[in-house]
Short mmCIF file of C-alpha atoms in Angstrom, two decimals:
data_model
loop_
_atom_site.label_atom_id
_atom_site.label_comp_id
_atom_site.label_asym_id
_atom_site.label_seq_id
_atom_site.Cartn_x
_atom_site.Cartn_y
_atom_site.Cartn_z
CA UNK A 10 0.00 0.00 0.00
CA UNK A 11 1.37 3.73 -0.73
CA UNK A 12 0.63 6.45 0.70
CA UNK A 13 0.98 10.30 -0.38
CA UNK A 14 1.57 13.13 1.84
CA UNK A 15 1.69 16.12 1.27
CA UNK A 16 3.33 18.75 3.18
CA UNK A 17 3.96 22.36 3.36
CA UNK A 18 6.61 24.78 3.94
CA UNK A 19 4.88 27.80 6.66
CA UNK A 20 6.41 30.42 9.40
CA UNK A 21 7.28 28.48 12.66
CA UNK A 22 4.21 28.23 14.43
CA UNK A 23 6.11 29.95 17.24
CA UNK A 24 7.54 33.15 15.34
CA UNK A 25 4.63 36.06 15.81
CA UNK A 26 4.61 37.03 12.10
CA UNK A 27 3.98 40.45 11.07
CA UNK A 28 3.08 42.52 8.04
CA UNK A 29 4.98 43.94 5.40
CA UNK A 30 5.81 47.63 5.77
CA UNK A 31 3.81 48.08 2.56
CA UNK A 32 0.77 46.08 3.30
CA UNK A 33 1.90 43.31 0.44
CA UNK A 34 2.28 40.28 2.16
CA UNK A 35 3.55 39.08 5.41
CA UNK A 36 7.45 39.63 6.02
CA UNK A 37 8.94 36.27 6.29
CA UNK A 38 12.39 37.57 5.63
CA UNK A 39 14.40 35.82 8.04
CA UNK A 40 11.80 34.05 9.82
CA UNK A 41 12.21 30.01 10.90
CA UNK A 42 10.40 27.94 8.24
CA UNK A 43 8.76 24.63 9.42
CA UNK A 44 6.52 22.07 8.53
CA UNK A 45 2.72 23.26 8.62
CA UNK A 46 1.28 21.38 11.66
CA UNK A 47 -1.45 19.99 10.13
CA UNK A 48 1.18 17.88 7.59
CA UNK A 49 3.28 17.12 10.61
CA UNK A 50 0.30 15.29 11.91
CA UNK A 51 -0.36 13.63 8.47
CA UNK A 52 3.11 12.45 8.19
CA UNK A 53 2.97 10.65 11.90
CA UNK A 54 0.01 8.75 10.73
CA UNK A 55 1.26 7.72 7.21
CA UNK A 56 4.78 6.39 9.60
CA UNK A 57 2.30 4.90 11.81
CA UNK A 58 0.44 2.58 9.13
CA UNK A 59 3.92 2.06 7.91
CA UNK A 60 4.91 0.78 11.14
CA UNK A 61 1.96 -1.29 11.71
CA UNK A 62 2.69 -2.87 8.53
CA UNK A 63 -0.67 -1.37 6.68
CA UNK A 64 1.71 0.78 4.19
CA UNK A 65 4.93 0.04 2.13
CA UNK A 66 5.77 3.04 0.32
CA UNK A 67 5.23 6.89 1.84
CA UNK A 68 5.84 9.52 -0.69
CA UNK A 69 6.41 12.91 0.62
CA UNK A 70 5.24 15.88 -2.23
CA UNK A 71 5.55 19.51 -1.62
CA UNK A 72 4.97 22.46 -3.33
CA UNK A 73 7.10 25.90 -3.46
CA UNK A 74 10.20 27.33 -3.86
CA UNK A 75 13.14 25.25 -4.30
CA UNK A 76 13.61 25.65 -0.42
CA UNK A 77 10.82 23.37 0.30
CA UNK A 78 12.69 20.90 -0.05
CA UNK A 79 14.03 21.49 3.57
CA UNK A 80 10.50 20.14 4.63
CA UNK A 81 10.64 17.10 2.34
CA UNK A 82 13.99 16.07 4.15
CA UNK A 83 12.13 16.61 7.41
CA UNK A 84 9.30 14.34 6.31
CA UNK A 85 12.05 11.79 5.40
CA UNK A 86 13.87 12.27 8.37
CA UNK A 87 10.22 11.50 9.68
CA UNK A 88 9.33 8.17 8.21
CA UNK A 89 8.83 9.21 4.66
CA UNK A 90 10.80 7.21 1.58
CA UNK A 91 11.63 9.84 -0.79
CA UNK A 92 9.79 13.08 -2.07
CA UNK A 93 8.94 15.09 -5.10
CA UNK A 94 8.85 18.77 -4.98
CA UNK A 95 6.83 20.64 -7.50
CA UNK A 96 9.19 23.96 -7.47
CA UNK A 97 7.56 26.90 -8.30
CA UNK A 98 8.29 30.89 -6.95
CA UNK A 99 4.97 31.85 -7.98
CA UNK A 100 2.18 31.59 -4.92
CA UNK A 101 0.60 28.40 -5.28
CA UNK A 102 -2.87 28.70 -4.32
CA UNK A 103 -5.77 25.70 -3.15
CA UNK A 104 -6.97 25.10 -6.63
CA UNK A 105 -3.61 25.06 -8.41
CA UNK A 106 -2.15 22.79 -5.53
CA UNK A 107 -5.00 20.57 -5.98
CA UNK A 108 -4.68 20.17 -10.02
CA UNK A 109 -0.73 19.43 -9.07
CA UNK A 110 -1.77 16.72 -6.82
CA UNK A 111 -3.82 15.26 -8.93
CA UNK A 112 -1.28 14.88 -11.66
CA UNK A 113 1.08 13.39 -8.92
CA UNK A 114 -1.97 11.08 -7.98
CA UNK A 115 -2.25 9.68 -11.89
CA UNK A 116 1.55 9.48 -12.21
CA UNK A 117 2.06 7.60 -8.25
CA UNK A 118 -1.45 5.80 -7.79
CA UNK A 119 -1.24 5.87 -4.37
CA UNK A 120 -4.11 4.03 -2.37
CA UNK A 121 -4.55 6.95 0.36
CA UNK A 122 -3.20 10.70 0.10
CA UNK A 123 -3.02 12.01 3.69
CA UNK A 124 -3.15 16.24 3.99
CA UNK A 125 -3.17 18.79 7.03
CA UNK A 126 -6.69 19.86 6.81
CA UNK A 127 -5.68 23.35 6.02
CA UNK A 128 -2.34 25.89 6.63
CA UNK A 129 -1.04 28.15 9.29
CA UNK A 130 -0.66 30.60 7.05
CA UNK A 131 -3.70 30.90 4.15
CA UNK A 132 -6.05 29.01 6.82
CA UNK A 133 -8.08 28.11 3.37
CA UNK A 134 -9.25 24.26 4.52
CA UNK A 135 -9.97 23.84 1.02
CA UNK A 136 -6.95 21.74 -1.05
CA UNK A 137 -8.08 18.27 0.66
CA UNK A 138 -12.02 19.01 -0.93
CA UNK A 139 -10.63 19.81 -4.05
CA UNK A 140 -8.19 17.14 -4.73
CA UNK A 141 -11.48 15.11 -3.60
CA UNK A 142 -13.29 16.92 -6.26
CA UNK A 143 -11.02 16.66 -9.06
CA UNK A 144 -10.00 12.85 -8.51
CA UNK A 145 -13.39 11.56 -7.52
CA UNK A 146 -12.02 9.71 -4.58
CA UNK A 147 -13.77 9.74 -1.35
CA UNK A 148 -12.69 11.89 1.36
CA UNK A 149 -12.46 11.94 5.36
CA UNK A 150 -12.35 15.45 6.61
CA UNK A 151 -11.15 16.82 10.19
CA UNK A 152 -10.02 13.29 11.30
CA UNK A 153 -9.19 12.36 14.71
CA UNK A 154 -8.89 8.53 14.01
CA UNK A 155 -8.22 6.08 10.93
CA UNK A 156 -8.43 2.55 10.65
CA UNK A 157 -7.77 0.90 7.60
CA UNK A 158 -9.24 -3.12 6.67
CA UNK A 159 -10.40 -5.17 3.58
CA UNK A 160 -9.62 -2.73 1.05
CA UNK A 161 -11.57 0.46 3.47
CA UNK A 162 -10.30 3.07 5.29
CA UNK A 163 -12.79 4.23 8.39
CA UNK A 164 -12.77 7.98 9.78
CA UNK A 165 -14.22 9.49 12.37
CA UNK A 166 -14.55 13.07 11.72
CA UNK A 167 -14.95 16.03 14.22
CA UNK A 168 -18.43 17.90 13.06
CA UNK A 169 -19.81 20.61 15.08
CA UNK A 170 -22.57 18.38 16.94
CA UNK A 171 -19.79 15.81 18.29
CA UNK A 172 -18.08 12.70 16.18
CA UNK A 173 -19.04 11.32 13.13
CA UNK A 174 -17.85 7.98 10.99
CA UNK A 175 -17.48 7.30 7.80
CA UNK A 176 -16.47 4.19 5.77
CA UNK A 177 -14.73 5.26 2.55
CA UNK A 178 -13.58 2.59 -0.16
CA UNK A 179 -9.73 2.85 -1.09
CA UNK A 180 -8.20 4.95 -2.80
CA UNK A 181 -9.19 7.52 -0.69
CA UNK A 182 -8.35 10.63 0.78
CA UNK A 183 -7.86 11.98 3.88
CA UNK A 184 -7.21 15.46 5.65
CA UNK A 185 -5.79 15.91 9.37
CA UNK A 186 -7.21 17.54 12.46
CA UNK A 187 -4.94 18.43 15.63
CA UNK A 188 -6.30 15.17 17.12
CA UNK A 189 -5.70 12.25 15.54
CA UNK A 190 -1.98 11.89 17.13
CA UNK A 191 1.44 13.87 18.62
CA UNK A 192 4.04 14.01 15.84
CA UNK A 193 7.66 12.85 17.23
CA UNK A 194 10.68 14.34 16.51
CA UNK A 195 13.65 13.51 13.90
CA UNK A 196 16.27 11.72 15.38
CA UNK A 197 19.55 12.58 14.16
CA UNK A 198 20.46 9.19 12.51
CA UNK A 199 17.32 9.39 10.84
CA UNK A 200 17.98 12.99 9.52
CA UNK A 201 21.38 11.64 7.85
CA UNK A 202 19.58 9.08 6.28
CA UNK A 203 17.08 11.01 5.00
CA UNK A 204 19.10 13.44 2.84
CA UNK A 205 20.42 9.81 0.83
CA UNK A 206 16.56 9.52 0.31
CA UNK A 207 16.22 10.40 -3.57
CA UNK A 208 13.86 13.58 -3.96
CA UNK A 209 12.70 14.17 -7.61
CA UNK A 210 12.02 17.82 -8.85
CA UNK A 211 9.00 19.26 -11.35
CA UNK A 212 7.40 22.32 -11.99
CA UNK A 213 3.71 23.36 -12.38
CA UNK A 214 4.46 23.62 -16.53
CA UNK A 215 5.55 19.84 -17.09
CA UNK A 216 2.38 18.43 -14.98
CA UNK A 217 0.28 20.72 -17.60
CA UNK A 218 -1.15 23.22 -14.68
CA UNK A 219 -1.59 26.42 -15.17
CA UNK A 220 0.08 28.29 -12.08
CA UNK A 221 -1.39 31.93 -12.56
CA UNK A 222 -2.85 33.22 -9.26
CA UNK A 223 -6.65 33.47 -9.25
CA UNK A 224 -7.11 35.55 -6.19
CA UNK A 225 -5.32 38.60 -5.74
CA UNK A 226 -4.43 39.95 -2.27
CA UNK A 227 -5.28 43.96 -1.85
CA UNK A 228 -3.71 44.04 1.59
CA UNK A 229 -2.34 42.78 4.87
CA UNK A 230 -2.58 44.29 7.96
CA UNK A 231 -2.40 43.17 11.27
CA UNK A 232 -5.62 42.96 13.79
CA UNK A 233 -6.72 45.41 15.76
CA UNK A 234 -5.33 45.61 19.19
CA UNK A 235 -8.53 44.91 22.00
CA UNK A 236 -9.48 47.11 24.31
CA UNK A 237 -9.14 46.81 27.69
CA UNK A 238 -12.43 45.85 29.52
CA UNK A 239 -14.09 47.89 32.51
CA UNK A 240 -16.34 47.60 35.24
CA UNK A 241 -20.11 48.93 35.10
CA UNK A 242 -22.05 50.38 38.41
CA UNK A 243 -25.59 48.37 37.26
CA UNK A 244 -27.41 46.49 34.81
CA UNK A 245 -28.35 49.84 33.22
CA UNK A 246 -25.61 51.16 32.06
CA UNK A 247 -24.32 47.68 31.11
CA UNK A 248 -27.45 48.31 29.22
CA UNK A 249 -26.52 51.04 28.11
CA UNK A 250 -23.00 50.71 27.25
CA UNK A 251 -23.84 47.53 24.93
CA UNK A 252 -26.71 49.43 22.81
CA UNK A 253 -24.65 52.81 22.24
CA UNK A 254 -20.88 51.69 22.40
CA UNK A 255 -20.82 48.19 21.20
CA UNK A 256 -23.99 48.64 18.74
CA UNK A 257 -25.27 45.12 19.94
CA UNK A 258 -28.57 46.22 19.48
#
């Protein structure tokens, strides 16, 4: 059985991020790079099928500039057997990464892809639905468990009202939520090994996807700062306060 993971190259959780000085973007000059969370989770359960003996093959993909491939080594450092980076220095957004995916699906046939259910940084949750979409495989969102037996893989989702399970027939796909395991950490053996892993290369161009940006952003700015609270004498002016200040009602 293979498995495909996909990972993505983000800000350190831990570095507070901050705008450019003109608006553009977010300034990442700098900043510690990482694995997004959500794909640090997805790799620990691919490694944990593998290591239950349910997988064979895990094939780390990622999608960027040619320094993603820092996170591919960490994936292989991880568990993972080798990688494929589709290099690109234009901003790959949800529906391109999703038509790049599912050329990697065609060429690797993999019998479950495994995503974070969305980034730290574009906080879209929408690649996952889309590679769902353009494949026609099924799809388990927001899982906190997975079982896999006789040829089906078995989710159990978070949903607002609670938990709910679904049964979906292989291949199949599969997006993370904070959850379904603790990631571990690279040991250093294992992060010497991984850079003999072999890690192929392609662009956008030769898997026939157009990479032109279809949403444009106007500006970033940081949120506003909150006020500080304060104390009220009585209902009233509670009453008050919410109806002229806050414009509650």
């Amino acid at each position: 059985m293979k498995i495909l993971v996909a990972v993505k190259r983000v800000v350190d959780y831990n570095v507070k991020v901050r705008p450019k000085s003109d608006g553009t973007g977010v300034d990442i000059a700098n900043a510690k790079m990482s694995i997004n969370p959500f794909c640090e989770i997805a790799v620990e359960e691919a490694v944990r099928l593998k290591e239950k003996g349910v997988a064979t093959e895990i094939v780390a993909v990622s999608m960027g500039a040619k320094q993603s491939q820092e996170q591919i080594r960490t994936a292989m450092a991880l568990g993972a057997d080798r990688g494929i980076l589709v290099e690109s220095d234009t901003e790959l957004q949800p529906l391109t990464i999703a038509k790049c995916l599912k050329a990697i699906v065609d060429n690797e046939k993999p019998d479950l892809v495994i995503l974070g259910k969305q980034s730290i940084d574009g906080d879209n949750n929408q690649t996952g639905q889309m590679l769902g979409a353009l494949t026609g495989m099924g799809q388990g969102t927001f899982a906190s468990e997975i079982e896999i037996a006789d040829g089906k893989v078995s989710v159990i989702r978070e949903v607002d009202g609670g938990l709910q399970t679904v049964s979906l027939s292989l291949p199949a796909i599969v997006t993370t939520d904070l959850r379904l395991n603790e990631p571990r950490y690279a040991s250093l053996p294992n992060i010497m090994k991984a850079k003999k892993k072999p890690l192929d290369t392609t662009t956008p161009e030769e898997l026939g996807v157009d990479a032109s940006p279809r949403v444009q952003t106007l500006k970033v700015e940081p949120p506003a700062e909150r006020q500080a609270g304060i104390k009220v004498a009585d209902v009233a002016e509670l009453v008050d306060k919410l109806k002229n200040e806050a414009k509650v009602f």
